[in-house]
Amino acid sequence: MFSTRDKIELNNLPKHIAIIMDGNGRWAKTHGKPRVFGHKNGVVSVREVTEASAELGIEYLTLYAFSTENWARPQFEVNALMTLLVETVKSEVKTLMKNNIRLLSIGDLGKLPEKTRNALLRAIDETKNNTRMSLVLALNYSSRWEIVEAVKKISQEVKAGTIDADQIDTSLFSTFLTTRDIPDPELMIRTSGERRISNYLLWQAAYAELYFTDVLWPDFRKEDFYQAIFDYQHRERRFGMVSEQLEKSF
Ligand code: IPE
Ligand code: IPE
Ligand code: MG
């Protein structure tokens, strides 16, 4: 069967793809089921994009799993999401090990229920020496939280005299973010037809190519992912320059 994968240039892949996995609730509704049913089925899509990324040679895949704003959802849904996270992380460790994938997380883990946090920390520790790809879970994450935290830490360093205020520039600032060891995403995908960033990687996505699709997250499959990458490969990334200054790769 024809697949967009065959059209992807393997020497022009994004190093880092960030995804806003959205539309689980609406997907469940179209199936006449409660929202949690959508979250459960979303795990299949997580497996698909993780596998596709590793197969292609993507180095970092960051998934928005829970935002700091998501605590405002009904308690029942929050609890279900936290339980699903524990179960998924636990059950996927084997696959991560088999495929040499390292699990990382960004976000305020301190505020997660202990069970969720412990399962996550254990999986991160178990997979820490894997080298093929990094799967980053944005959990209790939001960019404004992250940026404010960075400002607090830098202020303390300035106060302590270990950093001079004049030294602060964009590269120094980046080292205070949760993504300090992760390159910026070149491609950001959001499913479900919403066209917003929802407090995700605002600093890091400064020059990311944005890709929006109407596909609801639980329906998102490898082919949809390949289409996003193919689309990305046909964008002209100018970084403030003019077209003529860029070396054309296609
Ligand atoms: C994304 O799907 C999953 C999380 C935010 C945890 P939603 O739950 O936001 O689904 P919709 O947007 O209501 O359809
Ligand atoms: C963004 O989705 C957060 C995650 C995917 C975890 P939301 O569904 O929470 O975003 P909004 O509320 O529609 O902006
Ligand atoms: Mg949503």
Coordinates of C-alpha atoms and ligand atoms in Angstrom, one line a residue:
M1 CA 0.0 0.0 0.0
F2 CA 1.2 3.5 -0.8
S3 CA 2.6 5.4 2.3
T4 CA 3.8 8.9 2.6
R5 CA 6.7 7.4 4.4
D6 CA 8.3 6.6 1.1
K7 CA 8.3 10.3 0.2
I8 CA 10.0 11.5 3.4
E9 CA 13.6 12.6 2.9
L10 CA 15.6 10.9 5.6
N11 CA 18.4 13.4 5.5
N12 CA 16.0 16.3 6.2
L13 CA 14.2 15.1 9.3
P14 CA 13.4 17.3 12.3
K15 CA 15.5 16.4 15.2
H16 CA 12.7 17.1 17.6
I17 CA 8.9 16.9 17.1
A18 CA 6.5 18.2 19.7
I19 CA 2.9 17.1 19.7
I20 CA -0.2 18.5 21.4
M21 CA -2.3 15.4 21.6
D22 CA -5.8 16.8 21.5
G23 CA -9.3 15.6 20.8
N24 CA -9.7 12.6 23.1
G25 CA -12.9 13.8 24.6
R26 CA -14.5 14.6 21.3
W27 CA -13.4 11.2 19.9
A28 CA -15.1 9.5 22.8
K29 CA -18.3 11.5 22.3
T30 CA -18.5 10.5 18.6
H31 CA -18.4 6.9 19.9
G32 CA -21.1 7.5 22.5
K33 CA -18.6 6.9 25.3
P34 CA -17.4 8.9 28.3
R35 CA -14.3 11.1 27.8
V36 CA -12.0 8.7 29.6
F37 CA -12.6 6.1 26.9
G38 CA -10.9 8.6 24.5
H39 CA -7.9 9.0 26.8
K40 CA -7.5 5.2 26.9
N41 CA -7.6 4.9 23.1
G42 CA -5.1 7.8 22.8
V43 CA -2.5 5.5 24.2
V44 CA -2.6 3.5 20.9
S45 CA -1.6 6.7 19.1
V46 CA 1.2 7.4 21.5
R47 CA 2.6 4.0 20.6
E48 CA 2.2 4.7 16.9
V49 CA 4.1 8.0 16.9
T50 CA 6.8 6.7 19.2
E51 CA 7.4 3.7 17.0
A52 CA 7.3 5.8 13.8
S53 CA 9.7 8.3 15.3
A54 CA 12.2 5.7 16.3
E55 CA 11.9 3.9 13.0
L56 CA 12.6 7.1 11.1
G57 CA 15.4 8.3 13.3
I58 CA 13.8 11.3 15.0
E59 CA 15.9 12.0 18.1
Y60 CA 13.4 13.7 20.4
L61 CA 9.6 13.3 20.6
T62 CA 7.8 15.5 23.2
L63 CA 4.2 14.7 24.0
Y64 CA 1.9 17.1 25.9
A65 CA 0.2 14.7 28.3
F66 CA -1.2 17.0 31.0
S67 CA -1.0 20.8 31.3
T68 CA -1.0 22.8 34.5
E69 CA -4.4 24.1 33.4
N70 CA -5.8 20.5 33.1
W71 CA -6.2 20.3 36.9
A72 CA -9.3 22.4 36.4
R73 CA -11.1 19.5 34.8
P74 CA -13.6 17.5 36.7
Q75 CA -11.8 15.6 39.5
F76 CA -13.0 12.3 38.1
E77 CA -11.3 12.9 34.8
V78 CA -8.1 14.2 36.5
N79 CA -7.9 11.0 38.6
A80 CA -8.6 8.8 35.6
L81 CA -5.8 10.5 33.6
M82 CA -3.3 10.1 36.5
T83 CA -4.2 6.4 36.8
L84 CA -3.9 5.9 33.1
L85 CA -0.5 7.6 33.2
V86 CA 0.8 5.2 35.9
E87 CA -0.6 2.1 34.0
T88 CA 0.8 3.2 30.7
V89 CA 4.2 4.2 31.9
K90 CA 4.5 0.8 33.8
S91 CA 3.3 -1.3 30.9
E92 CA 5.4 0.5 28.3
V93 CA 8.8 0.3 30.0
K94 CA 9.5 -3.1 28.5
T95 CA 8.9 -1.8 25.0
L96 CA 11.0 1.3 25.7
M97 CA 13.9 -1.0 26.8
K98 CA 13.5 -3.3 23.8
N99 CA 13.6 -0.3 21.4
N100 CA 16.4 1.5 23.2
I101 CA 14.2 4.5 24.0
R102 CA 14.9 6.9 26.9
L103 CA 12.0 8.4 28.8
L104 CA 12.3 11.9 30.0
S105 CA 9.8 14.3 31.5
I106 CA 9.3 18.1 31.7
G107 CA 6.9 19.7 34.1
D108 CA 6.2 20.2 37.7
L109 CA 6.4 16.6 38.9
G110 CA 6.2 17.6 42.6
K111 CA 2.5 18.3 42.3
L112 CA 1.6 14.9 40.8
P113 CA 0.0 12.1 42.9
E114 CA 2.8 10.1 44.5
K115 CA 1.9 6.9 42.6
T116 CA 2.1 8.7 39.3
R117 CA 5.3 10.4 40.1
N118 CA 7.0 7.3 41.4
A119 CA 6.0 5.2 38.4
L120 CA 7.4 7.9 36.1
L121 CA 10.6 8.4 38.0
R122 CA 11.2 4.7 38.0
A123 CA 10.7 4.4 34.3
I124 CA 13.0 7.4 33.7
D125 CA 15.6 5.8 35.8
E126 CA 15.3 2.4 34.1
T127 CA 15.6 3.8 30.6
K128 CA 18.2 6.4 31.3
N129 CA 21.0 4.7 29.3
N130 CA 19.0 4.1 26.2
T131 CA 20.3 6.0 23.2
R132 CA 18.1 5.5 20.1
M133 CA 15.6 8.2 20.9
S134 CA 14.2 10.3 23.8
L135 CA 10.5 10.3 24.5
V136 CA 9.7 13.4 26.5
L137 CA 6.4 13.6 28.5
A138 CA 5.2 17.1 29.2
L139 CA 3.4 16.4 32.5
N140 CA 1.9 19.1 34.6
Y141 CA 3.7 21.3 32.2
S142 CA 3.1 24.8 31.0
S143 CA 5.4 27.3 29.4
R144 CA 4.5 30.2 31.6
W145 CA 5.2 28.1 34.7
E146 CA 8.5 27.0 33.2
I147 CA 9.6 30.5 32.3
V148 CA 8.6 31.9 35.7
E149 CA 10.6 29.1 37.4
A150 CA 13.6 30.0 35.2
V151 CA 13.3 33.7 36.1
K152 CA 13.2 32.8 39.8
K153 CA 16.3 30.6 39.6
I154 CA 18.3 33.2 37.6
S155 CA 17.3 35.9 40.1
Q156 CA 18.6 33.8 42.9
E157 CA 22.0 33.3 41.1
V158 CA 22.2 37.1 40.4
K159 CA 21.4 37.7 44.1
A160 CA 24.1 35.2 45.1
G161 CA 26.5 36.9 42.8
T162 CA 27.1 33.8 40.7
I163 CA 25.6 35.4 37.6
D164 CA 26.0 39.0 36.5
A165 CA 22.7 40.4 35.2
D166 CA 24.5 41.6 32.0
Q167 CA 25.5 38.0 31.2
I168 CA 21.8 37.0 30.8
D169 CA 21.1 36.3 27.1
T170 CA 18.9 33.8 25.2
S171 CA 21.4 30.9 25.4
L172 CA 22.0 31.4 29.1
F173 CA 18.3 31.7 29.7
S174 CA 17.6 28.4 27.8
T175 CA 19.8 26.5 30.3
F176 CA 17.4 27.4 33.1
L177 CA 14.4 25.8 31.3
T178 CA 13.3 22.2 31.8
T179 CA 14.4 21.5 28.2
R180 CA 18.0 22.6 28.9
D181 CA 19.5 19.4 27.3
I182 CA 16.9 19.1 24.5
P183 CA 17.2 20.9 21.2
D184 CA 14.3 23.2 20.2
P185 CA 11.5 21.4 18.2
E186 CA 11.5 22.1 14.5
L187 CA 8.0 20.8 14.1
M188 CA 5.0 21.2 16.4
I189 CA 1.8 19.2 15.6
R190 CA -1.6 19.7 17.1
T191 CA -4.5 17.3 16.4
S192 CA -8.3 17.8 16.7
G193 CA -8.6 21.0 14.6
E194 CA -7.8 23.5 17.3
R195 CA -5.3 26.1 16.2
R196 CA -3.6 27.2 19.4
I197 CA -0.5 26.5 21.4
S198 CA -2.2 26.2 24.8
N199 CA 0.9 27.2 26.9
Y200 CA 3.2 24.6 25.3
L201 CA 6.9 25.1 24.6
L202 CA 6.4 28.9 23.9
W203 CA 10.1 29.7 24.2
Q204 CA 11.4 26.6 22.5
A205 CA 8.9 26.8 19.6
A206 CA 10.0 30.3 18.6
Y207 CA 10.9 29.0 15.1
A208 CA 9.0 25.7 15.0
E209 CA 6.9 24.9 12.0
L210 CA 3.3 24.5 13.1
Y211 CA 1.1 21.7 11.7
F212 CA -2.6 21.5 12.5
T213 CA -4.7 18.5 11.5
D214 CA -8.4 17.9 12.1
V215 CA -7.7 14.2 13.0
L216 CA -8.7 13.5 16.6
W217 CA -5.8 12.1 18.7
P218 CA -7.1 8.6 19.1
D219 CA -7.4 8.3 15.3
F220 CA -3.9 9.6 14.7
R221 CA -1.8 6.9 13.0
K222 CA 1.7 6.6 11.5
E223 CA 0.4 7.8 8.1
D224 CA -0.9 11.0 9.6
F225 CA 2.4 11.5 11.3
Y226 CA 4.3 11.0 8.0
Q227 CA 2.1 13.5 6.4
A228 CA 3.0 16.1 9.0
I229 CA 6.7 15.4 8.4
F230 CA 6.3 15.5 4.7
D231 CA 4.5 18.9 5.0
Y232 CA 7.3 20.2 7.2
Q233 CA 9.9 19.2 4.6
H234 CA 8.3 21.4 2.1
R235 CA 8.3 24.5 4.2
E236 CA 10.9 27.2 3.7
R237 CA 12.4 27.9 7.1
R238 CA 13.8 31.5 6.7
F239 CA 14.7 32.4 10.3
G240 CA 14.3 36.1 9.5
M241 CA 16.3 36.0 6.2
V242 CA 15.1 36.3 2.7
S243 CA 14.5 33.4 0.4
E244 CA 17.6 34.0 -1.8
Q245 CA 19.9 33.7 1.1
L246 CA 18.9 30.1 1.8
E247 CA 20.5 27.1 0.3
K248 CA 17.6 25.1 -1.3
S249 CA 17.5 21.5 -0.3
F250 CA 14.6 20.6 -2.7
Ligands
IPE1 C1 -6.4 15.8 25.0 O1 -7.8 15.5 24.7 C2 -5.9 15.0 26.2 C3 -5.6 15.9 27.4 C4 -5.7 17.2 27.4 C5 -5.2 15.3 28.6 P1 -8.9 16.3 25.4 O2 -9.3 15.6 26.7 O3 -8.5 17.7 25.5 O4 -10.1 16.2 24.3 P2 -11.1 17.3 23.8 O5 -10.2 18.4 23.4 O6 -12.0 17.7 25.0 O7 -11.8 16.6 22.7
IPE2 C1 -3.7 20.9 25.6 O1 -5.0 20.4 25.4 C2 -3.1 20.1 26.7 C3 -2.8 18.7 26.4 C4 -2.9 18.2 25.2 C5 -2.3 17.9 27.5 P1 -6.3 21.1 26.0 O2 -7.5 20.4 25.4 O3 -6.2 21.1 27.5 O4 -6.2 22.6 25.5 P2 -7.3 23.7 25.4 O5 -7.9 23.9 26.7 O6 -8.3 23.3 24.4 O7 -6.6 25.0 24.9
MG3 MG -8.7 19.4 24.3

